mmCIF file of N, CA and C in Angstrom:
data_model
loop_
_atom_site.group_PDB
_atom_site.id
_atom_site.type_symbol
_atom_site.label_atom_id
_atom_site.label_comp_id
_atom_site.label_asym_id
_atom_site.label_seq_id
_atom_site.Cartn_x
_atom_site.Cartn_y
_atom_site.Cartn_z
ATOM 1 N N GLN A 1 0.855 -1.155 -0.074
ATOM 2 C CA GLN A 1 0.271 -0.012 -0.135
ATOM 3 C C GLN A 1 0.933 1.269 -0.109
ATOM 4 N N VAL A 2 0.495 2.316 -0.795
ATOM 5 C CA VAL A 2 1.131 3.667 -0.729
ATOM 6 C C VAL A 2 0.054 4.597 -0.593
ATOM 7 N N GLN A 3 0.348 5.663 0.246
ATOM 8 C CA GLN A 3 -0.373 6.366 0.488
ATOM 9 C C GLN A 3 0.257 7.763 -0.330
ATOM 10 N N LEU A 4 -0.646 8.896 -1.165
ATOM 11 C CA LEU A 4 0.078 9.702 -1.684
ATOM 12 C C LEU A 4 -0.564 11.233 -1.419
ATOM 13 N N ALA A 5 0.110 12.233 -1.293
ATOM 14 C CA ALA A 5 -0.353 13.347 -0.336
ATOM 15 C C ALA A 5 0.022 14.446 -1.455
ATOM 16 N N GLU A 6 -0.211 15.325 -1.960
ATOM 17 C CA GLU A 6 -0.143 16.455 -2.703
ATOM 18 C C GLU A 6 -0.368 17.665 -1.950
ATOM 19 N N SER A 7 0.689 18.652 -2.628
ATOM 20 C CA SER A 7 0.997 19.887 -1.957
ATOM 21 C C SER A 7 1.329 20.921 -2.708
ATOM 22 N N GLY A 8 1.141 22.051 -2.468
ATOM 23 C CA GLY A 8 1.845 22.958 -3.298
ATOM 24 C C GLY A 8 0.663 24.061 -4.326
ATOM 25 N N GLY A 9 -0.405 23.746 -4.528
ATOM 26 C CA GLY A 9 -1.313 24.212 -5.179
ATOM 27 C C GLY A 9 -1.721 25.758 -4.393
ATOM 28 N N GLY A 10 -2.690 26.212 -5.257
ATOM 29 C CA GLY A 10 -2.844 27.591 -4.639
ATOM 30 C C GLY A 10 -3.322 28.885 -6.058
ATOM 31 N N LEU A 11 -3.571 29.880 -5.598
ATOM 32 C CA LEU A 11 -4.282 31.053 -6.431
ATOM 33 C C LEU A 11 -2.718 32.158 -6.686
ATOM 34 N N VAL A 12 -2.546 31.859 -8.523
ATOM 35 C CA VAL A 12 -1.708 32.723 -8.857
ATOM 36 C C VAL A 12 -2.322 33.343 -10.199
ATOM 37 N N GLN A 13 -1.205 34.377 -10.503
ATOM 38 C CA GLN A 13 -1.654 35.180 -11.821
ATOM 39 C C GLN A 13 -1.031 34.511 -12.728
ATOM 40 N N ALA A 14 -1.559 34.796 -14.053
ATOM 41 C CA ALA A 14 -1.240 34.234 -15.225
ATOM 42 C C ALA A 14 0.209 34.619 -15.479
ATOM 43 N N GLY A 15 1.142 33.616 -15.808
ATOM 44 C CA GLY A 15 2.802 33.831 -16.043
ATOM 45 C C GLY A 15 3.280 33.525 -14.860
ATOM 46 N N ASP A 16 2.942 33.400 -13.616
ATOM 47 C CA ASP A 16 3.494 32.863 -12.568
ATOM 48 C C ASP A 16 3.856 31.099 -12.357
ATOM 49 N N SER A 17 4.498 30.869 -11.228
ATOM 50 C CA SER A 17 4.610 29.667 -11.245
ATOM 51 C C SER A 17 4.446 28.877 -10.068
ATOM 52 N N LEU A 18 4.661 27.341 -10.205
ATOM 53 C CA LEU A 18 4.021 26.978 -8.981
ATOM 54 C C LEU A 18 4.702 25.689 -8.904
ATOM 55 N N ARG A 19 4.854 25.271 -7.909
ATOM 56 C CA ARG A 19 5.848 23.506 -7.675
ATOM 57 C C ARG A 19 4.995 22.950 -6.818
ATOM 58 N N LEU A 20 4.618 21.841 -7.431
ATOM 59 C CA LEU A 20 3.597 20.846 -6.847
ATOM 60 C C LEU A 20 4.131 19.566 -6.286
ATOM 61 N N SER A 21 4.162 19.324 -5.266
ATOM 62 C CA SER A 21 4.711 17.963 -4.470
ATOM 63 C C SER A 21 3.720 16.772 -4.341
ATOM 64 N N CYS A 22 4.122 15.817 -4.352
ATOM 65 C CA CYS A 22 3.615 14.620 -3.708
ATOM 66 C C CYS A 22 4.445 13.512 -3.260
ATOM 67 N N ALA A 23 4.287 13.624 -1.813
ATOM 68 C CA ALA A 23 5.032 12.845 -0.877
ATOM 69 C C ALA A 23 4.196 11.428 -0.578
ATOM 70 N N ALA A 24 4.945 10.107 -0.790
ATOM 71 C CA ALA A 24 4.470 9.134 -0.540
ATOM 72 C C ALA A 24 4.913 8.435 1.116
ATOM 73 N N SER A 25 3.900 7.667 1.129
ATOM 74 C CA SER A 25 4.059 6.765 2.542
ATOM 75 C C SER A 25 3.433 5.620 2.839
ATOM 76 N N GLY A 26 3.699 4.884 3.888
ATOM 77 C CA GLY A 26 3.402 3.735 3.702
ATOM 78 C C GLY A 26 4.344 2.744 3.258
ATOM 79 N N ARG A 27 4.968 2.834 2.190
ATOM 80 C CA ARG A 27 6.173 1.931 1.581
ATOM 81 C C ARG A 27 6.607 2.929 0.410
ATOM 82 N N THR A 28 7.968 2.607 0.138
ATOM 83 C CA THR A 28 8.440 3.416 -1.137
ATOM 84 C C THR A 28 7.998 3.150 -2.414
ATOM 85 N N LEU A 29 8.087 4.288 -3.267
ATOM 86 C CA LEU A 29 7.527 4.058 -4.483
ATOM 87 C C LEU A 29 8.594 3.054 -5.226
ATOM 88 N N GLY A 30 9.256 2.721 -5.002
ATOM 89 C CA GLY A 30 10.291 1.625 -5.652
ATOM 90 C C GLY A 30 10.331 2.047 -7.138
ATOM 91 N N SER A 31 9.800 0.607 -7.778
ATOM 92 C CA SER A 31 10.141 0.901 -9.361
ATOM 93 C C SER A 31 8.470 1.485 -9.854
ATOM 94 N N TYR A 32 7.999 2.003 -9.143
ATOM 95 C CA TYR A 32 6.507 2.619 -9.708
ATOM 96 C C TYR A 32 6.839 3.498 -10.576
ATOM 97 N N ASN A 33 6.103 3.777 -11.637
ATOM 98 C CA ASN A 33 5.925 5.113 -12.491
ATOM 99 C C ASN A 33 4.993 6.094 -11.853
ATOM 100 N N THR A 34 5.586 7.402 -12.024
ATOM 101 C CA THR A 34 4.723 8.318 -11.040
ATOM 102 C C THR A 34 4.041 9.446 -12.009
ATOM 103 N N ALA A 35 3.037 10.075 -11.939
ATOM 104 C CA ALA A 35 2.140 10.835 -12.783
ATOM 105 C C ALA A 35 1.643 11.569 -12.413
ATOM 106 N N TRP A 36 1.434 13.142 -12.883
ATOM 107 C CA TRP A 36 0.325 13.941 -12.626
ATOM 108 C C TRP A 36 -0.818 14.083 -13.951
ATOM 109 N N PHE A 37 -1.978 14.188 -12.942
ATOM 110 C CA PHE A 37 -3.277 13.991 -13.805
ATOM 111 C C PHE A 37 -4.142 15.247 -13.298
ATOM 112 N N ARG A 38 -5.088 15.768 -14.374
ATOM 113 C CA ARG A 38 -6.210 16.571 -14.418
ATOM 114 C C ARG A 38 -7.256 16.286 -15.121
ATOM 115 N N PRO A 39 -8.566 16.607 -14.550
ATOM 116 C CA PRO A 39 -9.342 16.414 -15.435
ATOM 117 C C PRO A 39 -9.788 16.988 -16.709
ATOM 118 N N ALA A 40 -10.252 16.599 -17.546
ATOM 119 C CA ALA A 40 -10.173 17.006 -19.017
ATOM 120 C C ALA A 40 -11.525 16.499 -19.828
ATOM 121 N N PRO A 41 -11.808 17.619 -20.654
ATOM 122 C CA PRO A 41 -13.415 17.253 -21.612
ATOM 123 C C PRO A 41 -13.096 15.895 -22.017
ATOM 124 N N GLY A 42 -14.651 15.242 -21.811
ATOM 125 C CA GLY A 42 -14.696 14.193 -22.323
ATOM 126 C C GLY A 42 -14.058 12.743 -21.987
ATOM 127 N N LYS A 43 -13.343 13.026 -20.772
ATOM 128 C CA LYS A 43 -12.731 11.766 -20.090
ATOM 129 C C LYS A 43 -12.658 12.613 -18.915
ATOM 130 N N GLU A 44 -12.596 11.423 -17.475
ATOM 131 C CA GLU A 44 -12.440 11.563 -16.306
ATOM 132 C C GLU A 44 -10.832 12.550 -16.136
ATOM 133 N N ARG A 45 -10.030 11.862 -16.507
ATOM 134 C CA ARG A 45 -8.423 12.656 -16.116
ATOM 135 C C ARG A 45 -7.539 12.606 -17.367
ATOM 136 N N GLU A 46 -7.195 13.575 -17.777
ATOM 137 C CA GLU A 46 -6.067 13.368 -18.522
ATOM 138 C C GLU A 46 -4.680 13.221 -18.066
ATOM 139 N N SER A 47 -3.084 12.800 -18.398
ATOM 140 C CA SER A 47 -2.228 12.481 -18.017
ATOM 141 C C SER A 47 -1.324 13.943 -18.194
ATOM 142 N N VAL A 48 -0.912 14.869 -17.467
ATOM 143 C CA VAL A 48 -0.360 15.972 -17.861
ATOM 144 C C VAL A 48 1.460 15.575 -18.050
ATOM 145 N N ALA A 49 1.609 14.704 -17.000
ATOM 146 C CA ALA A 49 3.343 14.349 -17.214
ATOM 147 C C ALA A 49 3.443 13.253 -16.569
ATOM 148 N N VAL A 50 4.330 12.439 -17.034
ATOM 149 C CA VAL A 50 4.673 11.252 -16.341
ATOM 150 C C VAL A 50 5.880 10.737 -16.537
ATOM 151 N N ILE A 51 6.788 10.375 -15.266
ATOM 152 C CA ILE A 51 7.998 9.931 -15.417
ATOM 153 C C ILE A 51 8.104 8.459 -14.839
ATOM 154 N N ALA A 52 9.133 7.734 -15.648
ATOM 155 C CA ALA A 52 9.658 6.590 -15.199
ATOM 156 C C ALA A 52 10.351 6.358 -14.061
ATOM 157 N N TRP A 53 10.040 5.032 -13.376
ATOM 158 C CA TRP A 53 10.958 5.172 -12.150
ATOM 159 C C TRP A 53 12.399 5.467 -12.229
ATOM 160 N N THR A 54 12.956 5.470 -13.231
ATOM 161 C CA THR A 54 14.202 5.683 -13.278
ATOM 162 C C THR A 54 14.612 6.982 -13.511
ATOM 163 N N GLY A 55 13.480 7.585 -14.172
ATOM 164 C CA GLY A 55 13.841 8.857 -14.675
ATOM 165 C C GLY A 55 14.295 9.158 -15.616
ATOM 166 N N GLY A 56 14.504 8.153 -16.695
ATOM 167 C CA GLY A 56 14.933 8.141 -17.906
ATOM 168 C C GLY A 56 14.012 8.707 -19.157
ATOM 169 N N ARG A 57 12.964 8.390 -18.735
ATOM 170 C CA ARG A 57 11.776 8.410 -19.924
ATOM 171 C C ARG A 57 10.479 9.266 -19.212
ATOM 172 N N THR A 58 10.386 10.156 -19.862
ATOM 173 C CA THR A 58 9.114 11.451 -19.419
ATOM 174 C C THR A 58 8.014 11.517 -20.587
ATOM 175 N N PHE A 59 6.950 11.923 -20.242
ATOM 176 C CA PHE A 59 5.628 12.250 -21.107
ATOM 177 C C PHE A 59 5.157 13.532 -20.532
ATOM 178 N N TYR A 60 4.984 14.339 -21.577
ATOM 179 C CA TYR A 60 3.988 15.653 -21.302
ATOM 180 C C TYR A 60 3.278 15.912 -22.538
ATOM 181 N N ALA A 61 2.020 16.356 -21.631
ATOM 182 C CA ALA A 61 0.884 16.358 -22.994
ATOM 183 C C ALA A 61 1.009 17.677 -23.658
ATOM 184 N N ASP A 62 0.567 17.704 -24.792
ATOM 185 C CA ASP A 62 1.238 19.053 -25.568
ATOM 186 C C ASP A 62 0.739 20.476 -25.053
ATOM 187 N N SER A 63 -0.051 20.413 -24.418
ATOM 188 C CA SER A 63 -0.713 22.015 -23.663
ATOM 189 C C SER A 63 0.332 22.210 -22.622
ATOM 190 N N VAL A 64 1.057 21.251 -21.974
ATOM 191 C CA VAL A 64 2.084 21.842 -20.925
ATOM 192 C C VAL A 64 3.582 21.680 -21.550
ATOM 193 N N LYS A 65 3.606 21.210 -22.481
ATOM 194 C CA LYS A 65 4.889 20.758 -23.143
ATOM 195 C C LYS A 65 5.795 22.285 -23.398
ATOM 196 N N GLY A 66 7.169 22.032 -22.401
ATOM 197 C CA GLY A 66 7.953 23.515 -22.396
ATOM 198 C C GLY A 66 7.584 24.345 -21.487
ATOM 199 N N ARG A 67 6.436 23.858 -20.591
ATOM 200 C CA ARG A 67 6.169 24.985 -19.690
ATOM 201 C C ARG A 67 6.498 24.032 -18.170
ATOM 202 N N PHE A 68 5.886 22.916 -18.178
ATOM 203 C CA PHE A 68 5.888 21.808 -16.919
ATOM 204 C C PHE A 68 7.129 21.020 -17.160
ATOM 205 N N THR A 69 7.579 20.772 -15.767
ATOM 206 C CA THR A 69 8.681 19.779 -15.705
ATOM 207 C C THR A 69 8.730 18.897 -14.482
ATOM 208 N N ILE A 70 8.353 17.384 -14.693
ATOM 209 C CA ILE A 70 7.992 16.545 -13.765
ATOM 210 C C ILE A 70 9.335 16.004 -13.399
ATOM 211 N N SER A 71 9.436 15.675 -12.209
ATOM 212 C CA SER A 71 10.676 15.120 -11.708
ATOM 213 C C SER A 71 10.686 14.421 -10.209
ATOM 214 N N ARG A 72 11.581 13.325 -10.110
ATOM 215 C CA ARG A 72 11.253 12.739 -8.787
ATOM 216 C C ARG A 72 12.425 12.531 -7.972
ATOM 217 N N ASP A 73 12.627 12.143 -6.640
ATOM 218 C CA ASP A 73 13.555 12.016 -5.686
ATOM 219 C C ASP A 73 13.164 10.958 -5.200
ATOM 220 N N ASN A 74 13.841 9.883 -5.549
ATOM 221 C CA ASN A 74 13.526 8.574 -4.993
ATOM 222 C C ASN A 74 13.927 8.365 -3.343
ATOM 223 N N VAL A 75 15.050 8.911 -3.091
ATOM 224 C CA VAL A 75 15.864 9.006 -1.826
ATOM 225 C C VAL A 75 14.258 9.589 -0.801
ATOM 226 N N LYS A 76 14.133 10.572 -1.129
ATOM 227 C CA LYS A 76 12.965 11.489 -0.410
ATOM 228 C C LYS A 76 11.835 10.900 -0.810
ATOM 229 N N ASN A 77 11.296 10.085 -1.651
ATOM 230 C CA ASN A 77 9.801 9.189 -1.822
ATOM 231 C C ASN A 77 9.198 10.390 -2.245
ATOM 232 N N THR A 78 9.380 11.249 -3.360
ATOM 233 C CA THR A 78 8.465 12.366 -3.470
ATOM 234 C C THR A 78 8.676 12.729 -5.013
ATOM 235 N N VAL A 79 7.409 12.998 -5.571
ATOM 236 C CA VAL A 79 7.231 13.182 -6.983
ATOM 237 C C VAL A 79 7.028 14.965 -6.863
ATOM 238 N N TYR A 80 7.437 15.769 -7.716
ATOM 239 C CA TYR A 80 7.374 17.027 -7.939
ATOM 240 C C TYR A 80 7.086 17.554 -9.479
ATOM 241 N N LEU A 81 5.880 18.410 -9.534
ATOM 242 C CA LEU A 81 5.574 19.261 -11.057
ATOM 243 C C LEU A 81 5.892 20.568 -10.757
ATOM 244 N N GLN A 82 7.010 20.857 -11.424
ATOM 245 C CA GLN A 82 7.330 22.393 -11.942
ATOM 246 C C GLN A 82 6.604 23.026 -12.852
ATOM 247 N N MET A 83 5.739 23.985 -12.583
ATOM 248 C CA MET A 83 4.596 24.800 -13.299
ATOM 249 C C MET A 83 5.336 25.845 -13.256
ATOM 250 N N ASN A 84 5.278 26.091 -14.882
ATOM 251 C CA ASN A 84 6.171 27.778 -14.964
ATOM 252 C C ASN A 84 5.171 28.323 -16.036
ATOM 253 N N SER A 85 4.923 29.538 -16.531
ATOM 254 C CA SER A 85 4.321 30.209 -17.259
ATOM 255 C C SER A 85 3.230 29.608 -17.357
ATOM 256 N N LEU A 86 2.101 29.721 -16.211
ATOM 257 C CA LEU A 86 0.679 29.639 -15.892
ATOM 258 C C LEU A 86 0.241 30.141 -16.549
ATOM 259 N N LYS A 87 -1.187 29.479 -17.053
ATOM 260 C CA LYS A 87 -2.249 29.884 -18.111
ATOM 261 C C LYS A 87 -3.402 29.628 -17.515
ATOM 262 N N PRO A 88 -4.559 30.592 -17.558
ATOM 263 C CA PRO A 88 -6.024 30.579 -16.965
ATOM 264 C C PRO A 88 -6.613 29.096 -17.163
ATOM 265 N N GLU A 89 -6.045 28.605 -18.362
ATOM 266 C CA GLU A 89 -6.691 27.150 -18.838
ATOM 267 C C GLU A 89 -5.596 25.949 -17.927
ATOM 268 N N ASP A 90 -4.987 26.334 -17.166
ATOM 269 C CA ASP A 90 -4.108 25.148 -16.277
ATOM 270 C C ASP A 90 -5.000 25.096 -15.221
ATOM 271 N N THR A 91 -5.911 25.831 -14.977
ATOM 272 C CA THR A 91 -6.697 25.702 -13.618
ATOM 273 C C THR A 91 -7.368 24.380 -13.553
ATOM 274 N N ALA A 92 -7.189 23.640 -12.675
ATOM 275 C CA ALA A 92 -7.679 22.284 -12.367
ATOM 276 C C ALA A 92 -7.212 21.967 -11.053
ATOM 277 N N VAL A 93 -7.845 20.880 -10.322
ATOM 278 C CA VAL A 93 -7.279 20.108 -9.326
ATOM 279 C C VAL A 93 -6.270 19.150 -9.973
ATOM 280 N N TYR A 94 -4.852 19.204 -9.768
ATOM 281 C CA TYR A 94 -3.995 17.918 -9.946
ATOM 282 C C TYR A 94 -3.769 16.935 -9.072
ATOM 283 N N TYR A 95 -3.939 15.687 -9.827
ATOM 284 C CA TYR A 95 -3.598 14.575 -8.888
ATOM 285 C C TYR A 95 -2.381 13.720 -8.960
ATOM 286 N N CYS A 96 -1.540 13.232 -8.299
ATOM 287 C CA CYS A 96 -0.726 12.607 -8.340
ATOM 288 C C CYS A 96 -0.666 10.724 -8.451
ATOM 289 N N ALA A 97 0.033 9.987 -9.082
ATOM 290 C CA ALA A 97 -0.560 8.586 -8.979
ATOM 291 C C ALA A 97 0.895 7.739 -8.979
ATOM 292 N N ALA A 98 0.731 6.906 -8.715
ATOM 293 C CA ALA A 98 2.026 5.747 -8.830
ATOM 294 C C ALA A 98 1.325 4.298 -9.474
ATOM 295 N N GLY A 99 2.017 3.648 -10.201
ATOM 296 C CA GLY A 99 1.646 2.351 -10.490
ATOM 297 C C GLY A 99 2.608 1.953 -11.724
ATOM 298 N N VAL A 100 2.200 0.891 -12.504
ATOM 299 C CA VAL A 100 2.756 0.323 -13.232
ATOM 300 C C VAL A 100 2.222 0.938 -14.541
ATOM 301 N N GLY A 101 1.572 1.675 -14.813
ATOM 302 C CA GLY A 101 1.036 2.222 -16.001
ATOM 303 C C GLY A 101 1.927 3.570 -16.593
ATOM 304 N N TRP A 102 1.457 4.086 -17.884
ATOM 305 C CA TRP A 102 1.917 5.234 -18.401
ATOM 306 C C TRP A 102 0.946 6.312 -18.400
ATOM 307 N N VAL A 103 0.376 6.784 -19.685
ATOM 308 C CA VAL A 103 -0.585 8.083 -19.553
ATOM 309 C C VAL A 103 -2.084 7.536 -19.698
ATOM 310 N N ASN A 104 -2.419 6.204 -19.156
ATOM 311 C CA ASN A 104 -3.922 5.736 -18.907
ATOM 312 C C ASN A 104 -4.033 5.639 -17.561
ATOM 313 N N PRO A 105 -5.067 6.520 -16.988
ATOM 314 C CA PRO A 105 -5.288 6.952 -15.384
ATOM 315 C C PRO A 105 -5.755 5.388 -14.859
ATOM 316 N N THR A 106 -6.488 5.026 -16.074
ATOM 317 C CA THR A 106 -6.956 3.219 -15.293
ATOM 318 C C THR A 106 -5.863 2.401 -14.976
ATOM 319 N N SER A 107 -4.593 2.290 -15.372
ATOM 320 C CA SER A 107 -3.346 1.630 -15.209
ATOM 321 C C SER A 107 -2.831 2.125 -13.852
ATOM 322 N N TYR A 108 -3.153 3.102 -13.156
ATOM 323 C CA TYR A 108 -2.629 3.442 -12.076
ATOM 324 C C TYR A 108 -3.439 2.836 -10.672
ATOM 325 N N ASP A 109 -2.112 2.343 -9.813
ATOM 326 C CA ASP A 109 -2.921 1.801 -8.412
ATOM 327 C C ASP A 109 -3.310 2.561 -7.243
ATOM 328 N N TYR A 110 -2.610 3.721 -7.378
ATOM 329 C CA TYR A 110 -2.515 4.721 -6.003
ATOM 330 C C TYR A 110 -2.421 5.799 -6.172
ATOM 331 N N TRP A 111 -3.362 6.699 -5.745
ATOM 332 C CA TRP A 111 -3.676 8.270 -6.063
ATOM 333 C C TRP A 111 -3.801 8.945 -5.011
ATOM 334 N N GLY A 112 -3.249 10.419 -5.023
ATOM 335 C CA GLY A 112 -3.795 11.200 -4.066
ATOM 336 C C GLY A 112 -5.157 11.915 -4.031
ATOM 337 N N GLN A 113 -5.577 12.927 -3.147
ATOM 338 C CA GLN A 113 -6.760 13.621 -3.403
ATOM 339 C C GLN A 113 -6.760 14.529 -3.878
ATOM 340 N N GLY A 114 -5.628 15.293 -4.447
ATOM 341 C CA GLY A 114 -5.428 16.345 -5.508
ATOM 342 C C GLY A 114 -5.401 18.013 -4.999
ATOM 343 N N THR A 115 -4.587 18.556 -5.414
ATOM 344 C CA THR A 115 -4.540 19.775 -4.781
ATOM 345 C C THR A 115 -4.794 20.946 -6.223
ATOM 346 N N GLN A 116 -5.296 22.022 -5.475
ATOM 347 C CA GLN A 116 -6.264 23.143 -6.391
ATOM 348 C C GLN A 116 -5.283 24.102 -6.996
ATOM 349 N N VAL A 117 -5.154 24.244 -8.240
ATOM 350 C CA VAL A 117 -4.668 25.111 -8.832
ATOM 351 C C VAL A 117 -5.472 26.078 -9.731
ATOM 352 N N THR A 118 -5.433 27.598 -9.433
ATOM 353 C CA THR A 118 -6.173 28.061 -9.759
ATOM 354 C C THR A 118 -5.329 29.321 -10.296
ATOM 355 N N VAL A 119 -5.276 29.840 -11.787
ATOM 356 C CA VAL A 119 -4.628 30.869 -12.580
ATOM 357 C C VAL A 119 -5.967 31.661 -12.884
ATOM 358 N N SER A 120 -5.420 33.273 -12.523
ATOM 359 C CA SER A 120 -6.305 34.091 -12.660
ATOM 360 C C SER A 120 -5.602 34.665 -14.107
ATOM 361 N N SER A 121 -6.429 35.420 -15.030
ATOM 362 C CA SER A 121 -6.089 36.483 -16.200
ATOM 363 C C SER A 121 -5.563 37.677 -15.553
#
């Protein structure tokens, strides 16, 4: 069992930056892939960014590519999402997840409860 807890969300102006954190407890993340998701039209959640457990492979949604960076610290058992040049359309609840999947949310075993990001124009 892995428990995930997100933090770092808040209310910011367009163009500002935020750094989201996802701390794991219960057990180490080990070889799980980790990802950040948010709600999207026509689907329950879309993958914003994914990072393999080795840190050597990543995925970014087209809408955030070049602005967001996912990273993980396996010693601290924490996943991060650095969000730069934020836009109002980035406003959402952001969820972190861990598991053996990649971009499909149904393939993930463990989920946090989300952190709210609100970007004003």
